[in-house]
Amino acid sequence: MKVNQAPFDPNSMNKLPPEDRFFDVNDLWYFWNVWVVRILYRAPVTANQITGLTLVLGLASAACFLWDDPNALLWAGALLYGKIFFDNVDGNLARARKEETRLGRFFDSLTDFLSSVLVYLAAAWRLYDSTGQWEWLALGAFALVSCLLQCSYFVFYLVQYTSISGSYRKNRVDESVTKADIRAVEAGASPFILFLQRMHVFFYGWQDKSILWLDRVVRSRVGAQEGDPDWYQDKRFMTLVSPLCVCTCNMVLVVFALADRLDLLFLVYAPLSIVYWFGLIVWQCRRYTTQRIARTECP
C-alpha cells in the first residue's frame, strides 16, 4: 500500500468536529489509542487489516472461554480487551488517513456481531459446562440479545447525531439495499461491498427495525418529529447513551472474566442494563418535554 505522506492530525480521528463532540464513555477503554494510531499512520497496514485482527482476537477470546484451564478466563479477558482496543483503532486510522469506506463500515460491523455472539455464548456455555444448569444458556442468550439491541440503540442515535451535524456519512440509519447501491456496483463499485451490505442487513436488520420502531413510538408520546434536532442533537443524551455501545458491553464482560465471576454478568449486569436503558428513555422524554414547555413559555 502507498504510505501516507500527509502530517498526522489527532483531531481527524474523531467522527465529529470539536464543537459537536460529547463525552463518550467508551473513550475510557482506549484513551491511549492515539499513540498506536500515530505509529500505524505511516505503517504499511490498512484499517481493514486491523479489523481482521479484531476478528481473530474475538475468535481467540471465545475459544479461551471454552478452554478447560485455570488461566483460561485471564486469556479470554485479555484477548477480548485487545479486540475492543483495536476495534477503535481501525476506524480512527481510516479517518486519520481519510480512507473511510463503506466496505470498512460493513466489515467492522460484521466482525463486531460475530465476535459478540461467540464470546457471549461461549461464556454462557462455560457456566453451563461447569454447573450442568441449562439456565445459564438461557441467561446467556438473553444477555446477548440485550447487548445487541442496546448497541443498535446507541448506533441509531449516533448516526442520527452525526447525520444532522453533517460530519460523518458512511453510516445510514437504514442500511437496506437501495437502487442507488445496485447502480453503484453496475457503475464499477466492488460487488463485495454489496455482499457485505446484504450480510449486514441479514444480521442487523431486525435490530435496526426494532430500534426504529421504538424511536417512532417514543417520539409519538412527546410529539417529537422525525429529524428534530432537539430530540437527536443533545450532547447529554449522547453521553448517557454511550455506555450501551458494544465496546462497553464487551468491556464489562472482560471485567467479569478477569474476576472469574461470569455468573454476575448474566444475573446482575444484564438485567441492570435493561433498567438503565428504560430509565434513559424516560429521561429523554422528560428532557424533551421540559425543553418544549420552556420554549412555549418564553415571551
Tab-separated table of C-alpha atoms in Angstrom:
chain	number	residue	atom	x	y	z
A	1	MET	CA	0.000	0.000	0.000
A	2	LYS	CA	1.057	3.624	-0.508
A	3	VAL	CA	2.483	5.190	2.638
A	4	ASN	CA	0.554	8.278	3.767
A	5	GLN	CA	2.648	11.429	3.410
A	6	ALA	CA	0.251	13.949	4.982
A	7	PRO	CA	1.081	15.018	8.551
A	8	PHE	CA	-0.732	13.157	11.302
A	9	ASP	CA	-3.601	15.130	12.854
A	10	PRO	CA	-5.082	13.539	16.030
A	11	ASN	CA	-8.280	15.586	15.639
A	12	SER	CA	-9.014	13.893	12.325
A	13	MET	CA	-9.559	10.562	14.092
A	14	ASN	CA	-12.879	11.732	15.528
A	15	LYS	CA	-16.164	11.406	13.631
A	16	LEU	CA	-17.266	14.801	14.921
A	17	PRO	CA	-15.817	18.310	14.759
A	18	PRO	CA	-14.742	19.758	18.139
A	19	GLU	CA	-17.899	21.843	18.582
A	20	ASP	CA	-20.176	18.789	18.227
A	21	ARG	CA	-18.241	16.338	20.379
A	22	PHE	CA	-19.625	14.853	23.573
A	23	PHE	CA	-18.057	12.791	26.335
A	24	ASP	CA	-18.156	9.194	25.134
A	25	VAL	CA	-17.787	6.666	27.965
A	26	ASN	CA	-16.161	4.251	25.526
A	27	ASP	CA	-13.144	6.550	25.256
A	28	LEU	CA	-12.184	5.410	28.755
A	29	TRP	CA	-11.382	1.916	27.480
A	30	TYR	CA	-8.926	3.021	24.789
A	31	PHE	CA	-7.838	6.561	25.627
A	32	TRP	CA	-4.239	5.691	24.686
A	33	ASN	CA	-5.029	4.566	21.143
A	34	VAL	CA	-3.884	7.909	19.715
A	35	TRP	CA	-0.286	6.765	20.179
A	36	VAL	CA	-0.954	3.475	18.407
A	37	VAL	CA	-2.719	5.247	15.525
A	38	ARG	CA	0.217	7.655	15.289
A	39	ILE	CA	2.599	4.702	14.916
A	40	LEU	CA	0.396	2.935	12.364
A	41	TYR	CA	-0.334	6.096	10.392
A	42	ARG	CA	2.652	5.653	8.075
A	43	ALA	CA	2.994	1.898	8.503
A	44	PRO	CA	2.162	-0.423	5.568
A	45	VAL	CA	-1.019	-1.695	7.195
A	46	THR	CA	-4.622	-0.914	6.284
A	47	ALA	CA	-7.578	-0.211	8.555
A	48	ASN	CA	-9.328	-3.307	7.163
A	49	GLN	CA	-6.346	-5.423	8.158
A	50	ILE	CA	-6.696	-4.093	11.696
A	51	THR	CA	-10.388	-5.026	11.553
A	52	GLY	CA	-9.336	-8.533	10.504
A	53	LEU	CA	-7.076	-8.645	13.563
A	54	THR	CA	-10.041	-7.784	15.805
A	55	LEU	CA	-11.916	-10.751	14.370
A	56	VAL	CA	-9.001	-13.068	15.147
A	57	LEU	CA	-8.793	-11.712	18.702
A	58	GLY	CA	-12.556	-12.117	19.177
A	59	LEU	CA	-12.464	-15.727	17.957
A	60	ALA	CA	-9.458	-16.491	20.159
A	61	SER	CA	-11.239	-14.984	23.172
A	62	ALA	CA	-14.315	-17.138	22.554
A	63	ALA	CA	-12.093	-20.217	22.290
A	64	CYS	CA	-10.469	-19.378	25.635
A	65	PHE	CA	-13.868	-19.190	27.329
A	66	LEU	CA	-14.295	-22.831	26.286
A	67	TRP	CA	-10.753	-23.805	27.279
A	68	ASP	CA	-10.532	-26.058	30.347
A	69	ASP	CA	-7.580	-24.381	32.022
A	70	PRO	CA	-7.149	-22.381	35.267
A	71	ASN	CA	-5.862	-19.365	33.300
A	72	ALA	CA	-8.450	-19.589	30.531
A	73	LEU	CA	-10.558	-16.655	31.738
A	74	LEU	CA	-7.490	-14.439	32.089
A	75	TRP	CA	-6.589	-15.133	28.470
A	76	ALA	CA	-10.206	-14.726	27.375
A	77	GLY	CA	-10.444	-11.323	29.066
A	78	ALA	CA	-7.081	-10.124	27.774
A	79	LEU	CA	-7.804	-11.170	24.185
A	80	LEU	CA	-11.275	-9.622	24.309
A	81	TYR	CA	-9.791	-6.349	25.520
A	82	GLY	CA	-7.376	-6.495	22.589
A	83	LYS	CA	-10.366	-6.886	20.304
A	84	ILE	CA	-12.088	-3.895	21.929
A	85	PHE	CA	-8.989	-1.725	21.654
A	86	PHE	CA	-8.150	-2.448	18.021
A	87	ASP	CA	-11.842	-2.191	17.117
A	88	ASN	CA	-11.426	1.506	17.855
A	89	VAL	CA	-8.018	1.798	16.223
A	90	ASP	CA	-9.221	0.663	12.787
A	91	GLY	CA	-11.831	3.402	12.457
A	92	ASN	CA	-9.549	6.077	13.872
A	93	LEU	CA	-6.789	5.063	11.486
A	94	ALA	CA	-9.130	5.164	8.489
A	95	ARG	CA	-10.428	8.622	9.431
A	96	ALA	CA	-6.930	9.969	10.136
A	97	ARG	CA	-5.860	8.863	6.647
A	98	LYS	CA	-9.196	9.984	5.153
A	99	GLU	CA	-9.695	6.435	3.865
A	100	GLU	CA	-13.158	5.677	5.297
A	101	THR	CA	-15.099	3.319	3.053
A	102	ARG	CA	-18.453	1.580	3.030
A	103	LEU	CA	-16.569	-1.712	2.810
A	104	GLY	CA	-14.791	-0.936	6.062
A	105	ARG	CA	-18.062	0.117	7.651
A	106	PHE	CA	-19.746	-3.237	6.924
A	107	PHE	CA	-16.659	-5.351	7.588
A	108	ASP	CA	-16.313	-3.745	11.021
A	109	SER	CA	-19.981	-4.201	11.957
A	110	LEU	CA	-19.992	-7.861	10.900
A	111	THR	CA	-16.844	-8.672	12.882
A	112	ASP	CA	-18.442	-6.994	15.919
A	113	PHE	CA	-21.560	-9.109	15.518
A	114	LEU	CA	-19.710	-12.398	15.113
A	115	SER	CA	-17.306	-11.727	17.981
A	116	SER	CA	-20.079	-10.638	20.367
A	117	VAL	CA	-22.244	-13.660	19.586
A	118	LEU	CA	-19.386	-16.100	20.063
A	119	VAL	CA	-17.932	-14.664	23.276
A	120	TYR	CA	-21.318	-14.339	24.989
A	121	LEU	CA	-22.416	-17.832	24.032
A	122	ALA	CA	-19.033	-19.275	24.932
A	123	ALA	CA	-19.169	-17.596	28.358
A	124	ALA	CA	-22.671	-18.997	28.920
A	125	TRP	CA	-21.552	-22.462	27.809
A	126	ARG	CA	-18.648	-22.335	30.267
A	127	LEU	CA	-21.080	-21.763	33.135
A	128	TYR	CA	-23.386	-24.497	31.851
A	129	ASP	CA	-20.498	-26.942	31.464
A	130	SER	CA	-19.232	-26.293	34.999
A	131	THR	CA	-22.649	-26.427	36.706
A	132	GLY	CA	-24.825	-28.592	34.468
A	133	GLN	CA	-27.603	-25.973	34.761
A	134	TRP	CA	-29.170	-25.182	31.388
A	135	GLU	CA	-30.497	-21.896	32.785
A	136	TRP	CA	-27.091	-20.353	32.105
A	137	LEU	CA	-27.595	-20.894	28.380
A	138	ALA	CA	-30.941	-19.093	28.541
A	139	LEU	CA	-29.442	-16.245	30.576
A	140	GLY	CA	-26.525	-16.007	28.157
A	141	ALA	CA	-28.887	-15.772	25.183
A	142	PHE	CA	-30.892	-13.088	26.999
A	143	ALA	CA	-27.730	-11.094	27.772
A	144	LEU	CA	-26.575	-11.400	24.161
A	145	VAL	CA	-29.865	-10.169	22.683
A	146	SER	CA	-29.917	-7.340	25.217
A	147	CYS	CA	-26.368	-6.358	24.260
A	148	LEU	CA	-27.156	-6.390	20.533
A	149	LEU	CA	-30.318	-4.295	20.917
A	150	GLN	CA	-28.657	-1.779	23.209
A	151	CYS	CA	-25.766	-1.459	20.777
A	152	SER	CA	-28.204	-0.840	17.909
A	153	TYR	CA	-29.943	1.784	20.066
A	154	PHE	CA	-26.657	3.626	20.604
A	155	VAL	CA	-25.656	3.355	16.940
A	156	PHE	CA	-29.080	4.610	15.806
A	157	TYR	CA	-28.783	7.818	17.804
A	158	LEU	CA	-25.107	8.246	16.968
A	159	VAL	CA	-25.890	8.028	13.240
A	160	GLN	CA	-28.757	10.484	13.689
A	161	TYR	CA	-26.453	12.824	15.611
A	162	THR	CA	-23.626	12.708	13.067
A	163	SER	CA	-26.020	12.921	10.115
A	164	ILE	CA	-27.677	16.094	11.387
A	165	SER	CA	-24.290	17.634	12.145
A	166	GLY	CA	-23.187	16.616	8.633
A	167	SER	CA	-19.863	15.283	9.868
A	168	TYR	CA	-19.975	11.582	9.001
A	169	ARG	CA	-21.984	9.901	6.264
A	170	LYS	CA	-20.535	6.402	5.892
A	171	ASN	CA	-23.324	5.007	8.090
A	172	ARG	CA	-27.036	5.160	7.344
A	173	VAL	CA	-29.926	4.716	9.738
A	174	ASP	CA	-31.455	2.227	7.311
A	175	GLU	CA	-28.830	0.118	5.540
A	176	SER	CA	-31.315	-1.721	3.321
A	177	VAL	CA	-30.004	-2.204	-0.203
A	178	THR	CA	-31.309	0.551	-2.475
A	179	LYS	CA	-31.377	1.010	-6.236
A	180	ALA	CA	-28.537	3.501	-5.806
A	181	ASP	CA	-26.415	0.796	-4.149
A	182	ILE	CA	-27.071	-1.582	-7.043
A	183	ARG	CA	-26.343	1.112	-9.637
A	184	ALA	CA	-23.051	1.863	-7.878
A	185	VAL	CA	-21.956	-1.741	-8.432
A	186	GLU	CA	-23.107	-1.606	-12.050
A	187	ALA	CA	-21.022	1.539	-12.434
A	188	GLY	CA	-17.879	-0.204	-11.223
A	189	ALA	CA	-18.035	-0.344	-7.426
A	190	SER	CA	-16.906	-3.582	-5.799
A	191	PRO	CA	-19.706	-6.190	-5.642
A	192	PHE	CA	-18.095	-7.372	-2.398
A	193	ILE	CA	-19.363	-4.186	-0.718
A	194	LEU	CA	-22.906	-5.053	-1.781
A	195	PHE	CA	-22.438	-8.588	-0.463
A	196	LEU	CA	-21.285	-7.269	2.923
A	197	GLN	CA	-24.199	-4.844	2.971
A	198	ARG	CA	-26.648	-7.683	2.407
A	199	MET	CA	-24.975	-9.660	5.193
A	200	HIS	CA	-25.244	-6.613	7.458
A	201	VAL	CA	-28.965	-6.322	6.737
A	202	PHE	CA	-29.413	-10.051	7.362
A	203	PHE	CA	-27.776	-9.952	10.800
A	204	TYR	CA	-28.671	-6.437	11.929
A	205	GLY	CA	-31.933	-5.782	10.084
A	206	TRP	CA	-34.223	-6.999	12.864
A	207	GLN	CA	-32.345	-4.904	15.413
A	208	ASP	CA	-32.402	-1.753	13.299
A	209	LYS	CA	-36.125	-2.123	12.581
A	210	SER	CA	-36.830	-2.714	16.285
A	211	ILE	CA	-34.975	0.428	17.314
A	212	LEU	CA	-36.562	2.461	14.522
A	213	TRP	CA	-39.996	1.318	15.739
A	214	LEU	CA	-39.085	2.098	19.357
A	215	ASP	CA	-37.890	5.582	18.450
A	216	ARG	CA	-41.079	6.260	16.482
A	217	VAL	CA	-43.292	5.092	19.356
A	218	VAL	CA	-41.406	7.101	21.993
A	219	ARG	CA	-41.352	10.247	19.837
A	220	SER	CA	-45.089	9.980	19.301
A	221	ARG	CA	-45.601	10.120	23.071
A	222	VAL	CA	-43.936	13.524	23.357
A	223	GLY	CA	-44.748	14.985	19.945
A	224	ALA	CA	-41.181	14.961	18.587
A	225	GLN	CA	-40.892	14.944	14.808
A	226	GLU	CA	-38.544	12.788	12.761
A	227	GLY	CA	-35.219	14.577	12.354
A	228	ASP	CA	-35.982	17.033	15.188
A	229	PRO	CA	-32.578	18.387	16.355
A	230	ASP	CA	-33.928	18.865	19.887
A	231	TRP	CA	-34.589	15.123	20.004
A	232	TYR	CA	-31.433	13.876	18.315
A	233	GLN	CA	-28.801	16.551	18.984
A	234	ASP	CA	-28.493	16.585	22.771
A	235	LYS	CA	-24.922	16.043	23.975
A	236	ARG	CA	-26.015	14.968	27.452
A	237	PHE	CA	-28.209	12.263	25.987
A	238	MET	CA	-25.378	11.046	23.742
A	239	THR	CA	-23.081	10.796	26.761
A	240	LEU	CA	-25.699	8.867	28.718
A	241	VAL	CA	-26.446	6.507	25.827
A	242	SER	CA	-22.774	5.799	25.063
A	243	PRO	CA	-22.451	3.049	27.755
A	244	LEU	CA	-24.880	0.961	25.694
A	245	CYS	CA	-22.257	0.620	22.944
A	246	VAL	CA	-20.946	-2.866	22.213
A	247	CYS	CA	-17.486	-1.778	23.406
A	248	THR	CA	-18.750	-1.096	26.934
A	249	CYS	CA	-20.842	-4.287	26.957
A	250	ASN	CA	-17.765	-6.281	25.988
A	251	MET	CA	-15.590	-4.369	28.451
A	252	VAL	CA	-17.941	-5.407	31.249
A	253	LEU	CA	-17.523	-8.997	30.069
A	254	VAL	CA	-13.739	-8.508	30.272
A	255	VAL	CA	-14.008	-7.316	33.884
A	256	PHE	CA	-16.207	-10.211	34.982
A	257	ALA	CA	-13.993	-12.704	33.147
A	258	LEU	CA	-10.857	-11.418	34.855
A	259	ALA	CA	-12.686	-11.561	38.192
A	260	ASP	CA	-13.879	-15.121	37.425
A	261	ARG	CA	-17.493	-14.078	38.061
A	262	LEU	CA	-19.271	-14.663	34.784
A	263	ASP	CA	-22.375	-15.528	36.780
A	264	LEU	CA	-22.690	-11.896	37.894
A	265	LEU	CA	-22.561	-10.760	34.270
A	266	PHE	CA	-25.765	-12.655	33.470
A	267	LEU	CA	-27.522	-12.389	36.838
A	268	VAL	CA	-26.766	-8.747	37.705
A	269	TYR	CA	-25.317	-6.663	34.889
A	270	ALA	CA	-27.628	-7.782	32.061
A	271	PRO	CA	-30.863	-7.009	33.991
A	272	LEU	CA	-29.450	-3.725	35.337
A	273	SER	CA	-28.503	-2.621	31.823
A	274	ILE	CA	-32.138	-3.094	30.778
A	275	VAL	CA	-33.265	-0.960	33.727
A	276	TYR	CA	-30.718	1.709	32.780
A	277	TRP	CA	-31.904	1.659	29.173
A	278	PHE	CA	-35.546	2.083	30.210
A	279	GLY	CA	-34.600	4.889	32.601
A	280	LEU	CA	-32.699	6.619	29.815
A	281	ILE	CA	-35.768	6.561	27.558
A	282	VAL	CA	-37.868	8.072	30.360
A	283	TRP	CA	-35.216	10.753	30.971
A	284	GLN	CA	-35.081	11.612	27.267
A	285	CYS	CA	-38.849	12.077	27.129
A	286	ARG	CA	-38.894	14.253	30.248
A	287	ARG	CA	-35.977	16.338	28.998
A	288	TYR	CA	-37.614	16.951	25.619
A	289	THR	CA	-40.990	17.782	27.183
A	290	THR	CA	-39.370	20.220	29.632
A	291	GLN	CA	-37.499	21.969	26.823
A	292	ARG	CA	-40.636	22.230	24.698
A	293	ILE	CA	-42.614	23.765	27.589
A	294	ALA	CA	-39.789	26.201	28.269
A	295	ARG	CA	-39.769	27.342	24.635
A	296	THR	CA	-43.551	27.757	24.683
A	297	GLU	CA	-43.447	29.880	27.818
A	298	CYS	CA	-40.678	32.145	26.553
A	299	PRO	CA	-42.036	35.574	25.577
